PDB file of C-alpha atoms and ligand atoms in Angstrom:
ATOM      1  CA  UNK A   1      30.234  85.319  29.943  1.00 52.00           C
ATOM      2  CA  UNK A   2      28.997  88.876  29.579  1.00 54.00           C
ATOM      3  CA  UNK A   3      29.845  90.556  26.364  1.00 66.00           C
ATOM      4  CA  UNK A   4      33.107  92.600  26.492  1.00 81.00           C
ATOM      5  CA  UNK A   5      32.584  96.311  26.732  1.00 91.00           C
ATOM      6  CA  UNK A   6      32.690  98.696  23.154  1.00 95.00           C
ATOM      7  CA  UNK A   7      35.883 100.441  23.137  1.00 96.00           C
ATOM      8  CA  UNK A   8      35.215 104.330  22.033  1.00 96.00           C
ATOM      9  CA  UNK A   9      39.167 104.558  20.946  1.00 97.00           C
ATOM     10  CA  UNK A  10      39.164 101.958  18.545  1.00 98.00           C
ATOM     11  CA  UNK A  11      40.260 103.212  15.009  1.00 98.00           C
ATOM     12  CA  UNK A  12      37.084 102.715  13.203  1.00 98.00           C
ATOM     13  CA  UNK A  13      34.803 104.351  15.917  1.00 98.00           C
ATOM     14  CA  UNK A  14      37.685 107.308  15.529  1.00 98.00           C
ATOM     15  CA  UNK A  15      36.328 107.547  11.813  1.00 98.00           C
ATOM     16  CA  UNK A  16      32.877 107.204  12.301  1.00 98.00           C
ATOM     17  CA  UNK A  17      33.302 110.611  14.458  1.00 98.00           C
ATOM     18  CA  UNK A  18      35.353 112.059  12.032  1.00 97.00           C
ATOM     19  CA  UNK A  19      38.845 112.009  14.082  1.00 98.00           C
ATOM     20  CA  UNK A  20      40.895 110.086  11.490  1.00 98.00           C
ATOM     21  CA  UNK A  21      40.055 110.223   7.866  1.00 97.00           C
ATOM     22  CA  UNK A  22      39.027 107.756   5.282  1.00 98.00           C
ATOM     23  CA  UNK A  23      38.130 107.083   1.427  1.00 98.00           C
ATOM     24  CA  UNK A  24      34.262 107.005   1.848  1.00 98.00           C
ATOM     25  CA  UNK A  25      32.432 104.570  -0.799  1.00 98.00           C
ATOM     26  CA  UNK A  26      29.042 105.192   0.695  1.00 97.00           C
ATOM     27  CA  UNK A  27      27.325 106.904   3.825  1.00 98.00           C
ATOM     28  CA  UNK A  28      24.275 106.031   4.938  1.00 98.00           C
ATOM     29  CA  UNK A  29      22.002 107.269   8.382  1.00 97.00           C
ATOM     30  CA  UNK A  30      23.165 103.779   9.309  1.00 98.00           C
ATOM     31  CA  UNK A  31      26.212 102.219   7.961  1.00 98.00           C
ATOM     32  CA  UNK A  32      29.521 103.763   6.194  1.00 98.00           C
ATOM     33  CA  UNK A  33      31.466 102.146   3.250  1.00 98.00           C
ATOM     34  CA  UNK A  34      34.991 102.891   2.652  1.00 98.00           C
ATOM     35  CA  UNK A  35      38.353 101.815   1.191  1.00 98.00           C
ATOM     36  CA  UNK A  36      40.832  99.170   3.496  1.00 98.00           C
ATOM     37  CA  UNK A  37      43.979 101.434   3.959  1.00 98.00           C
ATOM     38  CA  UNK A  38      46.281  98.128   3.412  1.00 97.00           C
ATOM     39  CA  UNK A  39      44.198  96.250   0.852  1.00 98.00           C
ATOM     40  CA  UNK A  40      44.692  92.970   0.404  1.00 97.00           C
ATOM     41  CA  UNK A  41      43.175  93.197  -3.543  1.00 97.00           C
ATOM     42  CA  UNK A  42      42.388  96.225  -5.426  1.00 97.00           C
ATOM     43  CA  UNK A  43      39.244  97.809  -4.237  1.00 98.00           C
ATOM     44  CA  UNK A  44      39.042  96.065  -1.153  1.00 98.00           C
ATOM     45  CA  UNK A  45      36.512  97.997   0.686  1.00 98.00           C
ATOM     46  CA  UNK A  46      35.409  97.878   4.819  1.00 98.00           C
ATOM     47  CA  UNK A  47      31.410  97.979   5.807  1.00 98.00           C
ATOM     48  CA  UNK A  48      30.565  98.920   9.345  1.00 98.00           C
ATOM     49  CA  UNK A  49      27.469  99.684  10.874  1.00 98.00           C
ATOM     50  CA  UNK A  50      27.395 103.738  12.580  1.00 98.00           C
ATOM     51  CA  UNK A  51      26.297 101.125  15.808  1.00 94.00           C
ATOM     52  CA  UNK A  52      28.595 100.992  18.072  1.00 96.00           C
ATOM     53  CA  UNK A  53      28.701  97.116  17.817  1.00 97.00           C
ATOM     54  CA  UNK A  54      31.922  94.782  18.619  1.00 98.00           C
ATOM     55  CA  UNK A  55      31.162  91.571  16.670  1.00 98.00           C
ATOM     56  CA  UNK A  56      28.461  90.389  14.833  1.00 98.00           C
ATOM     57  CA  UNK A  57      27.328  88.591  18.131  1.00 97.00           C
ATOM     58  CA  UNK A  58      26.546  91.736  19.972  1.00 94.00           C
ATOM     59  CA  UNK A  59      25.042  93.545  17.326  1.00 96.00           C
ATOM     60  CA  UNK A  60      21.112  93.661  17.373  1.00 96.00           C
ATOM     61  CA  UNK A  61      19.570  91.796  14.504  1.00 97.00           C
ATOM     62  CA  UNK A  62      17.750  94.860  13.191  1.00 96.00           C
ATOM     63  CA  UNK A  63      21.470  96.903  12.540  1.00 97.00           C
ATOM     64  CA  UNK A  64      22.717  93.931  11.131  1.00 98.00           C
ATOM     65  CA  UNK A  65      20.278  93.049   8.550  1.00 98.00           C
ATOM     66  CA  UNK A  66      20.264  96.788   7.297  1.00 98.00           C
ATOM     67  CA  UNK A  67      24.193  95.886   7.598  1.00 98.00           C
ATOM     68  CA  UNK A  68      24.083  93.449   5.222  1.00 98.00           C
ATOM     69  CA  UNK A  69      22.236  94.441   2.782  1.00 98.00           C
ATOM     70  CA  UNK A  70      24.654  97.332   2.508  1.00 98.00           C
ATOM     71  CA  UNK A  71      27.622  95.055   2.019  1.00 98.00           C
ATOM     72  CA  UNK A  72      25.553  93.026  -0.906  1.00 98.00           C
ATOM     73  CA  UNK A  73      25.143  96.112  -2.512  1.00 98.00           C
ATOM     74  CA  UNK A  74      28.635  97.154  -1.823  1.00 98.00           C
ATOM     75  CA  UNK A  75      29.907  93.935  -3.309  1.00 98.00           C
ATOM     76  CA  UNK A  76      27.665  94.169  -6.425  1.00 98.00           C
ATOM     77  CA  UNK A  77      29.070  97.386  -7.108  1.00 98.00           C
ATOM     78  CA  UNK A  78      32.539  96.192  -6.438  1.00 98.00           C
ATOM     79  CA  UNK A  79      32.313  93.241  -8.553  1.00 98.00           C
ATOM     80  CA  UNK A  80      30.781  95.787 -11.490  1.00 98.00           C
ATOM     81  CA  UNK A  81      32.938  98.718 -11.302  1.00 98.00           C
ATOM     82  CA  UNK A  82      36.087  96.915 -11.242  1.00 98.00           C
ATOM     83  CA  UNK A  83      34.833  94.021 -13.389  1.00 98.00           C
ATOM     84  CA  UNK A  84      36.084  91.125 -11.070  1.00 98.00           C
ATOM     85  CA  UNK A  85      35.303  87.567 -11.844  1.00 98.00           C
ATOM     86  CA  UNK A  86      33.914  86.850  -8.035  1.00 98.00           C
ATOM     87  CA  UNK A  87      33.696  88.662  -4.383  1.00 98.00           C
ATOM     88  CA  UNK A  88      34.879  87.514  -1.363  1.00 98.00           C
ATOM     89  CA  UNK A  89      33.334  88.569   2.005  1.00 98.00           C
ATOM     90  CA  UNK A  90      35.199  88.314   5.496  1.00 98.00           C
ATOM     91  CA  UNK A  91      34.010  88.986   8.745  1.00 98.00           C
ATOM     92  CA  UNK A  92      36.126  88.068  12.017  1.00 98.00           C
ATOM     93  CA  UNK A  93      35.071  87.763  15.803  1.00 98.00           C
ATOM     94  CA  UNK A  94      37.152  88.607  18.266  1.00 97.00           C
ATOM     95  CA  UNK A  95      41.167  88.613  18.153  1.00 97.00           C
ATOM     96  CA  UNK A  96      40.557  84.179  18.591  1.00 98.00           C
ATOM     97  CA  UNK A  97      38.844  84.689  15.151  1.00 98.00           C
ATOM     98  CA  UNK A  98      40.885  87.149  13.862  1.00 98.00           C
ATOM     99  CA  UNK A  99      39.172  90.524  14.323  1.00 98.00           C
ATOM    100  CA  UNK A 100      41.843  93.170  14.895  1.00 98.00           C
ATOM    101  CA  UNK A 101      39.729  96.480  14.966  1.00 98.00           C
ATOM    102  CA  UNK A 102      36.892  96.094  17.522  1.00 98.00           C
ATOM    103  CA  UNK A 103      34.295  97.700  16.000  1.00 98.00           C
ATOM    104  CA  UNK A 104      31.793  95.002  13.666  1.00 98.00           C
ATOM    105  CA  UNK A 105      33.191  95.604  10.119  1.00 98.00           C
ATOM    106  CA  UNK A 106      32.292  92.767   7.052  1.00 98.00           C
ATOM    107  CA  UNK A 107      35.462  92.716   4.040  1.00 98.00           C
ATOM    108  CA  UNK A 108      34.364  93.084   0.957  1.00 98.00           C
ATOM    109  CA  UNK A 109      37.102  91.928  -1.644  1.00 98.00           C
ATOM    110  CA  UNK A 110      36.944  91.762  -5.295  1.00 98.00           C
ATOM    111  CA  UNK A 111      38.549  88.437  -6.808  1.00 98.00           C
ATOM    112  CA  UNK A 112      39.961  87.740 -10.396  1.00 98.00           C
ATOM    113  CA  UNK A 113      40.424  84.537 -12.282  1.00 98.00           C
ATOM    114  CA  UNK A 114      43.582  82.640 -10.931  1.00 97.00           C
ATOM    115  CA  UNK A 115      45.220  86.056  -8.891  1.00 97.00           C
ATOM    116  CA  UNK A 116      45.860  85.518  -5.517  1.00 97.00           C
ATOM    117  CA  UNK A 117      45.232  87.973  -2.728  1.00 97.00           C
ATOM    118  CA  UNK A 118      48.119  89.792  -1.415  1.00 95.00           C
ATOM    119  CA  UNK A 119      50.179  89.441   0.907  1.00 94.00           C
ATOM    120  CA  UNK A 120      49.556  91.085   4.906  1.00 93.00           C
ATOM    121  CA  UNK A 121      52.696  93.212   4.170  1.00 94.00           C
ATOM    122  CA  UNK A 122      50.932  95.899   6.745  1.00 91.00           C
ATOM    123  CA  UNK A 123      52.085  98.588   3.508  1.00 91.00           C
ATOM    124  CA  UNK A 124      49.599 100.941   3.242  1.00 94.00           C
ATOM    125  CA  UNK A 125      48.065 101.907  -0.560  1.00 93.00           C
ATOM    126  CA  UNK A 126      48.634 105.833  -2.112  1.00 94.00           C
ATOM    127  CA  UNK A 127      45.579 107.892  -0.893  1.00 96.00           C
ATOM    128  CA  UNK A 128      44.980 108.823  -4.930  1.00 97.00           C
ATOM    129  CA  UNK A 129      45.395 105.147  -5.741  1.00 97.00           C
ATOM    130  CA  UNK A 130      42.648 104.515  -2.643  1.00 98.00           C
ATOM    131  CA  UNK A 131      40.281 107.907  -4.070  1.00 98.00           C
ATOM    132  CA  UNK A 132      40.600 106.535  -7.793  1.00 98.00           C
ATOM    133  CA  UNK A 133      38.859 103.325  -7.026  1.00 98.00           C
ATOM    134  CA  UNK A 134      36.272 104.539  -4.311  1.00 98.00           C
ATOM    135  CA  UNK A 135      35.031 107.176  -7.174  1.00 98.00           C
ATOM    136  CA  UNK A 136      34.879 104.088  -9.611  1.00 98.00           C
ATOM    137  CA  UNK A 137      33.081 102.007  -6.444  1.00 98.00           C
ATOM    138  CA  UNK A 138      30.926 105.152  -6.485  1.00 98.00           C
ATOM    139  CA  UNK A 139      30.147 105.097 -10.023  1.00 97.00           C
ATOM    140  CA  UNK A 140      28.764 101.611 -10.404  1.00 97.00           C
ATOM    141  CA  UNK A 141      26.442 102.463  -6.692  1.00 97.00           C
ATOM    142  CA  UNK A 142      24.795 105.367  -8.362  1.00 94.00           C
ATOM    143  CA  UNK A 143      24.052 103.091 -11.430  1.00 90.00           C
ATOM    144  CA  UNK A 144      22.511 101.045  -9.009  1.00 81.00           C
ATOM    145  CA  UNK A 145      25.736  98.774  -9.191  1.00 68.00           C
TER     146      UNK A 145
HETATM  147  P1  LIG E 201      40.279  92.840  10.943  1.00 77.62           P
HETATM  148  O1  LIG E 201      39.911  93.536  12.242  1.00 77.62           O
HETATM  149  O2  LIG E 201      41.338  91.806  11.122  1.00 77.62           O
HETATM  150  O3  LIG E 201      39.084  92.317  10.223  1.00 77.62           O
HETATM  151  O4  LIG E 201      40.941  93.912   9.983  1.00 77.62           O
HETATM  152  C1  LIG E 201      40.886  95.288  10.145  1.00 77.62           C
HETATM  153  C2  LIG E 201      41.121  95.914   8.788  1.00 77.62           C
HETATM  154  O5  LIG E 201      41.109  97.326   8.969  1.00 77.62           O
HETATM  155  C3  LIG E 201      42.457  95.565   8.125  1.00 77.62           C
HETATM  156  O6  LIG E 201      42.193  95.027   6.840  1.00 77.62           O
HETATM  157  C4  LIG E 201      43.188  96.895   8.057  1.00 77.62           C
HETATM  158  O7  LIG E 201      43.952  97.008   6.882  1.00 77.62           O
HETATM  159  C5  LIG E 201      42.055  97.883   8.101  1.00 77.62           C
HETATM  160  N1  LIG E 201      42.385  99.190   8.646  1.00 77.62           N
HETATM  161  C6  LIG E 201      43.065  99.458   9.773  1.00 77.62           C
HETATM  162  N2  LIG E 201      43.150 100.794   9.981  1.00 77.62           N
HETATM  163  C7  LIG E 201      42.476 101.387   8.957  1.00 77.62           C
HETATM  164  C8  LIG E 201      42.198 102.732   8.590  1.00 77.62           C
HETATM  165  N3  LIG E 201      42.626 103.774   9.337  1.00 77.62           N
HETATM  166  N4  LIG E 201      41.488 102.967   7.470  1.00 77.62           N
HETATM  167  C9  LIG E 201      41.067 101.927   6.716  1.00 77.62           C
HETATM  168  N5  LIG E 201      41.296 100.633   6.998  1.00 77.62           N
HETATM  169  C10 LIG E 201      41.986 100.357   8.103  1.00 77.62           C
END
């Protein structure tokens, strides 16, 4: 089955062109770094390639790897600046795998002993709450994080 055609509306492609706003961690020729809007931990941060890829599947292998290593050194920095105990990395496929926004994007969560996630309550976190910990995100990328 032919892959599904890249929709230009989707919200993240809307970013990437500078139509909606968001709390930029990092900006690179090929990949952008910001803050979820409805985390689901504290300095839960979104890494999508500039591409205009749907899934990992579609994506060609030489975005993704440049991908990646952006979201390792996202996670590093993550895990530093916010001194977590681990880092936990999502990536859906698809609405059957539970991709909502169709534009390739890799979660990068920070994870503390014994505290759970939170819940999908859909609320949305204070932009200066979302700005504090992108500078601190920042902070620890410029140290080399
Ligand atoms: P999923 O496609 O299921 O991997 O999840 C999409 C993610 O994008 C969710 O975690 C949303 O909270 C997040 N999200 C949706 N809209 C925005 C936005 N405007 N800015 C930042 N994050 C967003």
């Amino acid at each position: 089955m032919p892959a599904q055609a890249y929709d230009e509306t989707n919200i993240f492609a809307r970013i990437l062109r500078g139509d909606l706003p968001c709390t930029k961690v990092l900006e690179t020729d090929a990949v952008l770094a910001f803050m979820d809007i409805m985390p689901r931990a504290d300095g839960h941060v979104l890494v999508i390639p500039k591409a205009p890829a749907r899934t990992l599947l579609d994506i060609d292998p030489g975005s993704l790897a440049t991908l990646i290593v952006e979201v390792q050194r996202i996670a590093r920095a993550v895990k530093q600046a916010l001194v977590a105990d681990g880092v936990t990395i999502w990536q859906f496929n698809e609405p059957a795998g539970g991709q909502e926004v169709p534009h390739l994007h890799f979660h990068v969560l920070p994870r503390w002993n014994n505290v759970e996630l939170r819940p999908r309550t859909g609320a949305t976190d204070k932009p200066e709450v979302l700005i504090a910990l992108a500078e601190k995100i920042a902070g620890a990328l410029a140290t080399g994080g």
